[in-house]
Coordinates of C-alpha atoms and ligand atoms in Angstrom, one line a residue:
X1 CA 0.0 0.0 0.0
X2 CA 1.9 2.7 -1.0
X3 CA -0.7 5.9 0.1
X4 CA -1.7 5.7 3.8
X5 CA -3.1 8.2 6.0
X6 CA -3.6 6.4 9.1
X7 CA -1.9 7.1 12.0
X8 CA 0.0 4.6 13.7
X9 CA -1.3 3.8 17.3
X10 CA 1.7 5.1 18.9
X11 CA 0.7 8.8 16.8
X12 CA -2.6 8.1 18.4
X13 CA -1.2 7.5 21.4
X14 CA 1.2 10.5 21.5
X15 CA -1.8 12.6 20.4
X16 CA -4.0 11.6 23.4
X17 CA -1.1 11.4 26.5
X18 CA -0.5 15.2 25.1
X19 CA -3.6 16.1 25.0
X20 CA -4.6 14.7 28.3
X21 CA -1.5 16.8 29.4
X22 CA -2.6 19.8 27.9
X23 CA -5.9 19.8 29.2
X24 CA -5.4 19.0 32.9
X25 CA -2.0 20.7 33.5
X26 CA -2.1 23.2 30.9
X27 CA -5.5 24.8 30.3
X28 CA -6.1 26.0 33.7
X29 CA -3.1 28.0 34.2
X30 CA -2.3 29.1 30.5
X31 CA -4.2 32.7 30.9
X32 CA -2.4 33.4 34.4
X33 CA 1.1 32.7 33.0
X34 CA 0.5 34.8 30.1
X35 CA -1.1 37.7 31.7
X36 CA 1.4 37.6 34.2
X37 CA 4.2 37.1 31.4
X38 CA 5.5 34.0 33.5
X39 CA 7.9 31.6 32.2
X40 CA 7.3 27.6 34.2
X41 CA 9.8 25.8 35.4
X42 CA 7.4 22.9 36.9
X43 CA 5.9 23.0 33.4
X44 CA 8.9 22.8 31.1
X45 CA 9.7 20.2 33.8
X46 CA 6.8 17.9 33.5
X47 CA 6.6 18.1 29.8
X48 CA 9.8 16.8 29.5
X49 CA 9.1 14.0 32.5
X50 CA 6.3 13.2 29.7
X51 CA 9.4 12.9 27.0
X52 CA 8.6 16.0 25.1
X53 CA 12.4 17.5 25.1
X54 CA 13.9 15.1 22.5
X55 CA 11.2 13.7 20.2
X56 CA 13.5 12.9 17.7
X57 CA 16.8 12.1 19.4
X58 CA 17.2 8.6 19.8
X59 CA 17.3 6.2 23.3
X60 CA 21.3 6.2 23.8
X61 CA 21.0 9.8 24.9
X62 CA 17.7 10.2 26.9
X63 CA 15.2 10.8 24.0
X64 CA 12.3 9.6 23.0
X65 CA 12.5 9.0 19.7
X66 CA 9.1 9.0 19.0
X67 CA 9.8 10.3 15.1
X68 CA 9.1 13.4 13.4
X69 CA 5.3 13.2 12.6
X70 CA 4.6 12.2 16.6
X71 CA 6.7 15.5 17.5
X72 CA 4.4 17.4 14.9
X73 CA 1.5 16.0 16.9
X74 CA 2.9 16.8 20.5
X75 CA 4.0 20.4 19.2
X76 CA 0.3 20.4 17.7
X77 CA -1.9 19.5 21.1
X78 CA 0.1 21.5 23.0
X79 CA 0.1 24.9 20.6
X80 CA -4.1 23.6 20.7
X81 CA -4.3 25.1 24.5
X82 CA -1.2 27.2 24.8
X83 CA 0.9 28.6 22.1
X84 CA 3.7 29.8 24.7
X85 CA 4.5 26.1 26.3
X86 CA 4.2 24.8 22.5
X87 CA 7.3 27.4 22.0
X88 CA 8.8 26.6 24.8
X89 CA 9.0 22.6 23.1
X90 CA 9.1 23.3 19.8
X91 CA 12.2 25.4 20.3
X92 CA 13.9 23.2 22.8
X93 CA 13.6 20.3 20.5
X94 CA 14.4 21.8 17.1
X95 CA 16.6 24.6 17.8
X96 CA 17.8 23.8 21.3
X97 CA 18.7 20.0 20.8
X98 CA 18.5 19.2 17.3
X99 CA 21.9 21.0 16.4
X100 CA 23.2 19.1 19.4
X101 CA 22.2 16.1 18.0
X102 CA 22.6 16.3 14.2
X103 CA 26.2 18.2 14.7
X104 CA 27.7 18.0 18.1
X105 CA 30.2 15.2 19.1
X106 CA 30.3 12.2 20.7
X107 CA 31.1 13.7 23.8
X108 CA 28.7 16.7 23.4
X109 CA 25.8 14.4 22.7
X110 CA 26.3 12.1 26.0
X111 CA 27.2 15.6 28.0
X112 CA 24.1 17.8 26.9
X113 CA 21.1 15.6 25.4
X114 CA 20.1 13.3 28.4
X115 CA 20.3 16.7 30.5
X116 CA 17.9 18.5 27.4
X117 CA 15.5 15.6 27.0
X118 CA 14.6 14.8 30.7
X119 CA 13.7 19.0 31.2
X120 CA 16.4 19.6 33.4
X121 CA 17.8 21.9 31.7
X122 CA 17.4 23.6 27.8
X123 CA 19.1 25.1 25.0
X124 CA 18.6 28.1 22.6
X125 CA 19.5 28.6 19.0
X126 CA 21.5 32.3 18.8
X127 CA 21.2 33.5 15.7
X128 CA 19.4 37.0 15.3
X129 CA 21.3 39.9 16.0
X130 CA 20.1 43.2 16.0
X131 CA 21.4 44.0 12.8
X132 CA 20.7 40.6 11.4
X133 CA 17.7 39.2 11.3
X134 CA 16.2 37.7 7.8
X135 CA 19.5 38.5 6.4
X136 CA 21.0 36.2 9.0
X137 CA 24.6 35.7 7.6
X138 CA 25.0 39.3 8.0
X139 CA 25.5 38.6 11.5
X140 CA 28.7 40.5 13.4
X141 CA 29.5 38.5 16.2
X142 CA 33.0 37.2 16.3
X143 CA 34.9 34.7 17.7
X144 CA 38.6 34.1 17.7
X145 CA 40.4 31.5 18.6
X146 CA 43.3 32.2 21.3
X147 CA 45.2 29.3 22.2
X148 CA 42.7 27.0 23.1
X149 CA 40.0 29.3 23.7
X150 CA 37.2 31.1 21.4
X151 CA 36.7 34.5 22.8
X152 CA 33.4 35.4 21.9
X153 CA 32.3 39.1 21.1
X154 CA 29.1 40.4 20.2
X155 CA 25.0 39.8 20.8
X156 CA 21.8 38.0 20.1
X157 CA 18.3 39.3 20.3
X158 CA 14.9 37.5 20.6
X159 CA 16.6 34.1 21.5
X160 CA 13.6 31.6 23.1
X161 CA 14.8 29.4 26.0
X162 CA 17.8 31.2 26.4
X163 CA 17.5 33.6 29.9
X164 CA 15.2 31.2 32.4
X165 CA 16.5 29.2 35.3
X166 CA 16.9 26.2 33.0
X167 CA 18.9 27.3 30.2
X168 CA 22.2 25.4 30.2
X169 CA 23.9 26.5 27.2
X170 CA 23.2 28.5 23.9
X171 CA 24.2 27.8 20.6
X172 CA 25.9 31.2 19.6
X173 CA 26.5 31.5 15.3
X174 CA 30.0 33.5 15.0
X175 CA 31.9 34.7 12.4
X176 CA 35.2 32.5 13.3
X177 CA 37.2 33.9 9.8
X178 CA 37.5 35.3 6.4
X179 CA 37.3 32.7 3.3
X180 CA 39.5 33.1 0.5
X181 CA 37.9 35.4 -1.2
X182 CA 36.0 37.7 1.5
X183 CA 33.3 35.5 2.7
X184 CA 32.4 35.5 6.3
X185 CA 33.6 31.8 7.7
X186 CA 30.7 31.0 10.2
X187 CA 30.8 28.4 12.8
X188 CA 28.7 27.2 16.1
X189 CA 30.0 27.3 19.2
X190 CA 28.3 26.0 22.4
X191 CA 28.5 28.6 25.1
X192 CA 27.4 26.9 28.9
X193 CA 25.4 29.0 31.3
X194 CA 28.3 30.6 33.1
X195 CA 30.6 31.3 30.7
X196 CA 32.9 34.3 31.6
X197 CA 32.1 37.3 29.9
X198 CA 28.7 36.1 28.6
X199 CA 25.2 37.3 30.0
X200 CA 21.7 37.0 29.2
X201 CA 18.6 39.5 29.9
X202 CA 15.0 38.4 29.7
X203 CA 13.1 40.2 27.1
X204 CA 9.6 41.3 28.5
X205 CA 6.9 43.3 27.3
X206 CA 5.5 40.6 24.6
X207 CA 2.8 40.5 22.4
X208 CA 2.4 37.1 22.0
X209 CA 3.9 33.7 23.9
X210 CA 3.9 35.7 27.1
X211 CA 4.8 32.6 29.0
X212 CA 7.2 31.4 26.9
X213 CA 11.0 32.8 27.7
X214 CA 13.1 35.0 25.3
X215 CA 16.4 36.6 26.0
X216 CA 18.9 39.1 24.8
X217 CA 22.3 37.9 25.1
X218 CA 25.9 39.4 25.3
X219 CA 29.3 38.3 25.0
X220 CA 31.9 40.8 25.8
X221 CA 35.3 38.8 25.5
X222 CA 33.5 35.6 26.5
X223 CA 35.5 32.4 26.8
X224 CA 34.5 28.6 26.3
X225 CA 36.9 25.7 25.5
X226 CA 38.2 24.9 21.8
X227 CA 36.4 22.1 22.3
X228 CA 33.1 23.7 22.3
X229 CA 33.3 24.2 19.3
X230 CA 29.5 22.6 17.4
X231 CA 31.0 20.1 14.3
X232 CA 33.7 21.7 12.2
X233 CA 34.7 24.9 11.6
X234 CA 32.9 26.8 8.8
X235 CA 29.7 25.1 9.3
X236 CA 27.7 27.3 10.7
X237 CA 26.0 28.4 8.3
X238 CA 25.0 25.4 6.7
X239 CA 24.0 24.0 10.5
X240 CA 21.9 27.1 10.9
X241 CA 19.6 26.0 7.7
X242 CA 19.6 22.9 8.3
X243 CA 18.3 23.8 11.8
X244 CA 15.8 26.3 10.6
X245 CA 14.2 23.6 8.2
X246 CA 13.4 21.3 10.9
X247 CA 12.3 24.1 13.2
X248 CA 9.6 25.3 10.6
X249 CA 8.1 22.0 11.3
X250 CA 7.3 22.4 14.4
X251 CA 6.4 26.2 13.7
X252 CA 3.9 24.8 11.2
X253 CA 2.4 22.6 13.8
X254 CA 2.2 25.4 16.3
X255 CA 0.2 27.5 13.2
X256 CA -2.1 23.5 13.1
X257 CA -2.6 23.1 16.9
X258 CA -3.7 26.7 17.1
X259 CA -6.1 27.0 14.5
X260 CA -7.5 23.6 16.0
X261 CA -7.7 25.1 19.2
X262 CA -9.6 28.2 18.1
X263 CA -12.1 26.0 15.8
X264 CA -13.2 24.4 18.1
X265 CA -13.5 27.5 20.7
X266 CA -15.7 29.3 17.8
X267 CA -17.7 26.6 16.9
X268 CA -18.6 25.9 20.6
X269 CA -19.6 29.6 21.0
X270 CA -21.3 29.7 17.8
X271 CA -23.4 26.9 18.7
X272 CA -24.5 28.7 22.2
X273 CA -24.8 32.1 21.4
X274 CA -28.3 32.4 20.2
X275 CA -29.6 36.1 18.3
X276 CA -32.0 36.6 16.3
X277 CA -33.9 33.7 18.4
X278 CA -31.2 31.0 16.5
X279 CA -28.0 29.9 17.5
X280 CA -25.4 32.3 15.3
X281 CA -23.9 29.6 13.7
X282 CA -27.0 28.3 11.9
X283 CA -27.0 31.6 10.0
X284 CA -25.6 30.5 6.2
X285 CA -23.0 33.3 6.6
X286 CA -21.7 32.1 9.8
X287 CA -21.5 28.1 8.9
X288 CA -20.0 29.2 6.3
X289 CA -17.0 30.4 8.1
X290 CA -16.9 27.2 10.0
X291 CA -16.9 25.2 7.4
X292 CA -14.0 26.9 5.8
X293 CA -12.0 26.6 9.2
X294 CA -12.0 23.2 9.2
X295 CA -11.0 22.7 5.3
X296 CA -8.6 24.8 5.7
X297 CA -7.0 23.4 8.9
X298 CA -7.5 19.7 7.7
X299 CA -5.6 20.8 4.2
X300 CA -2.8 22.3 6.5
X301 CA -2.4 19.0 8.6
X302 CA -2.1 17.2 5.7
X303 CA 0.4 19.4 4.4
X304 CA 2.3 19.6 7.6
X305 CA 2.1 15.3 8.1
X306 CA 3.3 15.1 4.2
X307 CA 6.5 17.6 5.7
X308 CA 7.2 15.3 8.0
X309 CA 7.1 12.0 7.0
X310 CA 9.8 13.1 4.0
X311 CA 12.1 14.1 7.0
X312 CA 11.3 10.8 9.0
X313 CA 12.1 8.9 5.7
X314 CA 15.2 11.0 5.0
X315 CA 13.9 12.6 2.1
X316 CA 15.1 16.2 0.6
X317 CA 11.8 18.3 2.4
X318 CA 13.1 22.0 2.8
X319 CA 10.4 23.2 0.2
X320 CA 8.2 21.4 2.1
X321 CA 8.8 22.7 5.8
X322 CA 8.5 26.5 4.0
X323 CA 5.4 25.4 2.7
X324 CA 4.0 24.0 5.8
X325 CA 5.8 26.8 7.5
X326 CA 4.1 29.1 5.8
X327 CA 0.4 27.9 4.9
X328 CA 0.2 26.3 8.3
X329 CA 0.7 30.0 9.8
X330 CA -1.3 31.9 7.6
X331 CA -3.9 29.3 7.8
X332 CA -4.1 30.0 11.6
X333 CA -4.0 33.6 11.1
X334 CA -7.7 33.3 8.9
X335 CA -9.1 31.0 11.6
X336 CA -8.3 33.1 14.5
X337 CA -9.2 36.3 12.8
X338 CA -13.0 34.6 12.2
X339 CA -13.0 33.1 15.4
X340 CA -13.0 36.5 17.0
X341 CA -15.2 37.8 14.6
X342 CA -18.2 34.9 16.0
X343 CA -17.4 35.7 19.3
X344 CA -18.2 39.5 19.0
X345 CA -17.3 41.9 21.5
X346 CA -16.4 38.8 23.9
X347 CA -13.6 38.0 21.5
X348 CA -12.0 40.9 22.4
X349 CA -12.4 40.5 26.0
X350 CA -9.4 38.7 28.1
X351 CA -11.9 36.4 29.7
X352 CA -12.5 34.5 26.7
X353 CA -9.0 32.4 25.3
X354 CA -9.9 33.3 21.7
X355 CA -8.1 36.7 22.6
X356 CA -4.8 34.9 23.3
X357 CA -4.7 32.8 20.6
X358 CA -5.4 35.9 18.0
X359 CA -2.4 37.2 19.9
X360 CA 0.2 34.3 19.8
X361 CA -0.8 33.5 16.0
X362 CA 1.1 36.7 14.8
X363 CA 4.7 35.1 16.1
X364 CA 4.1 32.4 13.4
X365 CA 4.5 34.6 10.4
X366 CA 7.7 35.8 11.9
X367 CA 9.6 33.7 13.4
X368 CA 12.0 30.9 11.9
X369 CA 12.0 33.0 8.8
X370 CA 9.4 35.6 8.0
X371 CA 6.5 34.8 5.7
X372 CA 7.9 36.9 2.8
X373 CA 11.2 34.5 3.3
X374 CA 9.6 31.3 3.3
X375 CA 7.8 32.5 -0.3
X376 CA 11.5 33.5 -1.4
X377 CA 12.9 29.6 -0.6
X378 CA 10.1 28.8 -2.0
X379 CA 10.3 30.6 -5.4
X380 CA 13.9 29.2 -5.2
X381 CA 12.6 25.4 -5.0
X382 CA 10.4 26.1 -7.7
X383 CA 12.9 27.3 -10.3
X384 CA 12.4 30.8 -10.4
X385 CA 14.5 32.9 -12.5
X386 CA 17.6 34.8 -10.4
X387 CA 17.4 35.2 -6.7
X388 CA 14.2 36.4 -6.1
X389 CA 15.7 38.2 -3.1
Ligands
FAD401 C1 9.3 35.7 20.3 C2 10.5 35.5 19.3 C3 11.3 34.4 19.5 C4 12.4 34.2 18.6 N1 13.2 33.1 18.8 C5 14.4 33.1 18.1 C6 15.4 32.1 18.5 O1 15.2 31.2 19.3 N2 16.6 32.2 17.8 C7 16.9 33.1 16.9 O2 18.0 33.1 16.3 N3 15.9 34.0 16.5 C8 14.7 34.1 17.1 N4 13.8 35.0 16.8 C9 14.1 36.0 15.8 C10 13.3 35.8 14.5 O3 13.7 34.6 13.8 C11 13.4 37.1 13.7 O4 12.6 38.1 14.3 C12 13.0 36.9 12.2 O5 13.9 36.0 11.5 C13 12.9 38.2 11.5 O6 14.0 39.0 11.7 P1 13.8 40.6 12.1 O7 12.9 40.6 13.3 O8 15.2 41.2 12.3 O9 13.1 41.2 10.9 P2 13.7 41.8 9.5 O10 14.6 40.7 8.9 O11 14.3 43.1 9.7 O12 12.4 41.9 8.6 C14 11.5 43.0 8.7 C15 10.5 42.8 7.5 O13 11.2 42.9 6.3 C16 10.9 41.8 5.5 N5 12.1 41.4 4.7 C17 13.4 41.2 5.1 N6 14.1 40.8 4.1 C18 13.3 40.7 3.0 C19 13.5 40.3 1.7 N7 14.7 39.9 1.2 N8 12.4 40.2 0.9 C20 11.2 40.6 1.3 N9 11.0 41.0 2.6 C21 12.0 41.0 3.4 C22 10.6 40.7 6.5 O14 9.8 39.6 5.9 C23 9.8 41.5 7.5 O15 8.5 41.6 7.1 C24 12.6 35.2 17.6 C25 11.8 36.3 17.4 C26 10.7 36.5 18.3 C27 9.9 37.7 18.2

């Protein structure tokens, strides 16, 4: 049979134990923690009791292994209650431990992931700077090696996971040389919580994923081992792609999970809010909406599931991930903007979730490579003519 959509029963599985999760340890302090623009330990800590910190990295090292579909699915339930704890996994699997994984050495891997997957601790991905953002190899931090130590010098902005109690190291991209040629040599270097010369400030004052933990780091002459150095020198930059096409995954489930979540929020209310002597949504216009909702978030599932099972079967899937990326995003944007819309003036109230998710939907279209970027890799994939940049 060469075109199934079933799920196997361990999905199924995954799917329910997350959703179980969710619901009971989630749901009812989601709206505090992001009014309150609180970051959980005990929550990053039970989600990774319940083996969401290494989805995908494999037994020897403390994962779980449970495959790239299942992650989609866990990122998914969770982003269906709470887009900021969805971040909170999404980037500790894909950019935290994933380049640990993939890249790192022997010794790297047995050090960090069984420390990453259990929740005791998590890494960020530093790649923005202030002056770099979509153009990302414009980046100016430096690092030169002296003796057997990279001295670090420069900054990161809007790094998730990287400024909370549990962060253990970051993953800082640094300009380590000049090619033959001009080009800027880029390479990763693991920089442990600790570090002399480096420090970390919590960003606050979020629109969306209040509860989720973003930091601004600096490295004024910071110093880590040779050895910290993340697979060989002038890497980087191919690391950092690699990374980002796995993380748009898991941004594209977050963009799934939250459209399901406000679905079925809108379609609930819809179904209780009676004007006109009938329940709103048995107006035509109304059903109507609904009805697109759910074609649209089913066609983005499918899309996203179709992403993932090329990466679990080790095929070439970065035009994919943009895709998914990128519908599964906007997809949630039109579902959260009608889901609003059916609640009325209550939509716009804090009291009703609907508000939070309209909120943490923008973040999607941003992060992990803007919209407008994911249509230029895209265009790219396709064969457009020239750079289409
Ligand atoms: C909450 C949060 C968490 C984040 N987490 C991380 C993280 O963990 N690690 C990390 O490294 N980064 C992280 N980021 C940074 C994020 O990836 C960047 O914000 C994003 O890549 C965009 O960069 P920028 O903000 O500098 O915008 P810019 O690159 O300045 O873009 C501004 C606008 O210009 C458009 N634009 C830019 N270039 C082009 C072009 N060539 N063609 C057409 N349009 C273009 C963009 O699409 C956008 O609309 C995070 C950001 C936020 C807000």
């Amino acid at each position: 049979m060469a075109l199934n959509f079933d799920l196997t029963e361990e999905q199924n599985l995954t799917r329910q134990a997350v959703r179980d999760f969710a619901e009971k340890e989630i749901a009812p302090l989601a709206q505090e923690l992001d009014e309150k623009e609180t970051f959980s330990v005990e929550l990053t800590q039970k989600m990774g009791q319940l083996g969401l910190l290494g989805c995908f990295v494999s037994e020897k090292y403390g994962g779980s292994n449970m495959g790239y579909i299942s992650y989609a699915i866990a990122v998914e339930e969770l982003a269906r209650v709470d887009g900021s704890q969805a971040a909170t996994i999404a980037a500790g699997n894909s950019l935290g431990i994933g380049p640990i994984y993939y890249f790192g050495n022997e010794e790297q891997k047995r050090f960090w992931l069984p420390k990453l997957c259990s929740g005791e601790n998590l890494a960020a991905f530093g790649l923005t700077e202030p002056e770099a953002g979509s153009d990302a190899a414009s980046s100016r931090t430096r690092a030169e090696l002296r003796g057997n130590t990279w001295v670090i010098s420069g900054s990161k902005i809007f790094i998730t996971n990287s400024a909370n109690p549990l962060t253990g190291c970051v993953l800082v991209q640094a300009i380590t040389g000049i090619r033959e040629g001009g080009k800027k040599e880029l390479s990763c270097i693991i920089v442990p919580q600790g570090a002399p010369g480096f420090s970390a400030k919590e960003m606050k004052g979020k629109m969306m994923w209040r509860a989720s933990n973003t930091g601004e780091l600096f490295f004024d002459e910071c110093r880590v081992p040779m050895e910290n150095l993340l697979g060989a020198r002038g890497d980087g930059f191919h690391q950092m792609l690699a990374t980002l096409d796995g993380g748009r995954l898991s941004i594209a489930a977050m963009g799934v999970g939250g459209a399901q979540g406000a679905f079925e929020m809108a379609l609930q209310y819809a179904n209780r809010r009676i004007q006109f002597g009938r329940p709103i949504s048995s107006f035509q216009v109304n059903a109507f909406k609904l009805a697109d909702m759910a074609l649209e978030i089913e066609l983005a599932r499918n899309l996203l599931y179709k992403a993932c099972w090329l990466r679990e079967n080790e095929r070439p899937f970065s035009k994919e991930a943009a895709m998914a990326k990128l519908y599964c995003s906007e997809v949630m944007g039109r579902v959260v903007d009608q889901a609003v819309q059916l609640h009325g003036g209550y939509g716009l109230m804090k009291d009703y979730q609907i508000e939070r998710f309209y909120r943490d939907q923008k973040l999607l279209e941003i992060g992990e490579g803007t919209s407008e970027i994911q249509r230029i890799v895209i265009a790219r994939s396709i064969g457009v003519a020239g750079r289409a940049i």
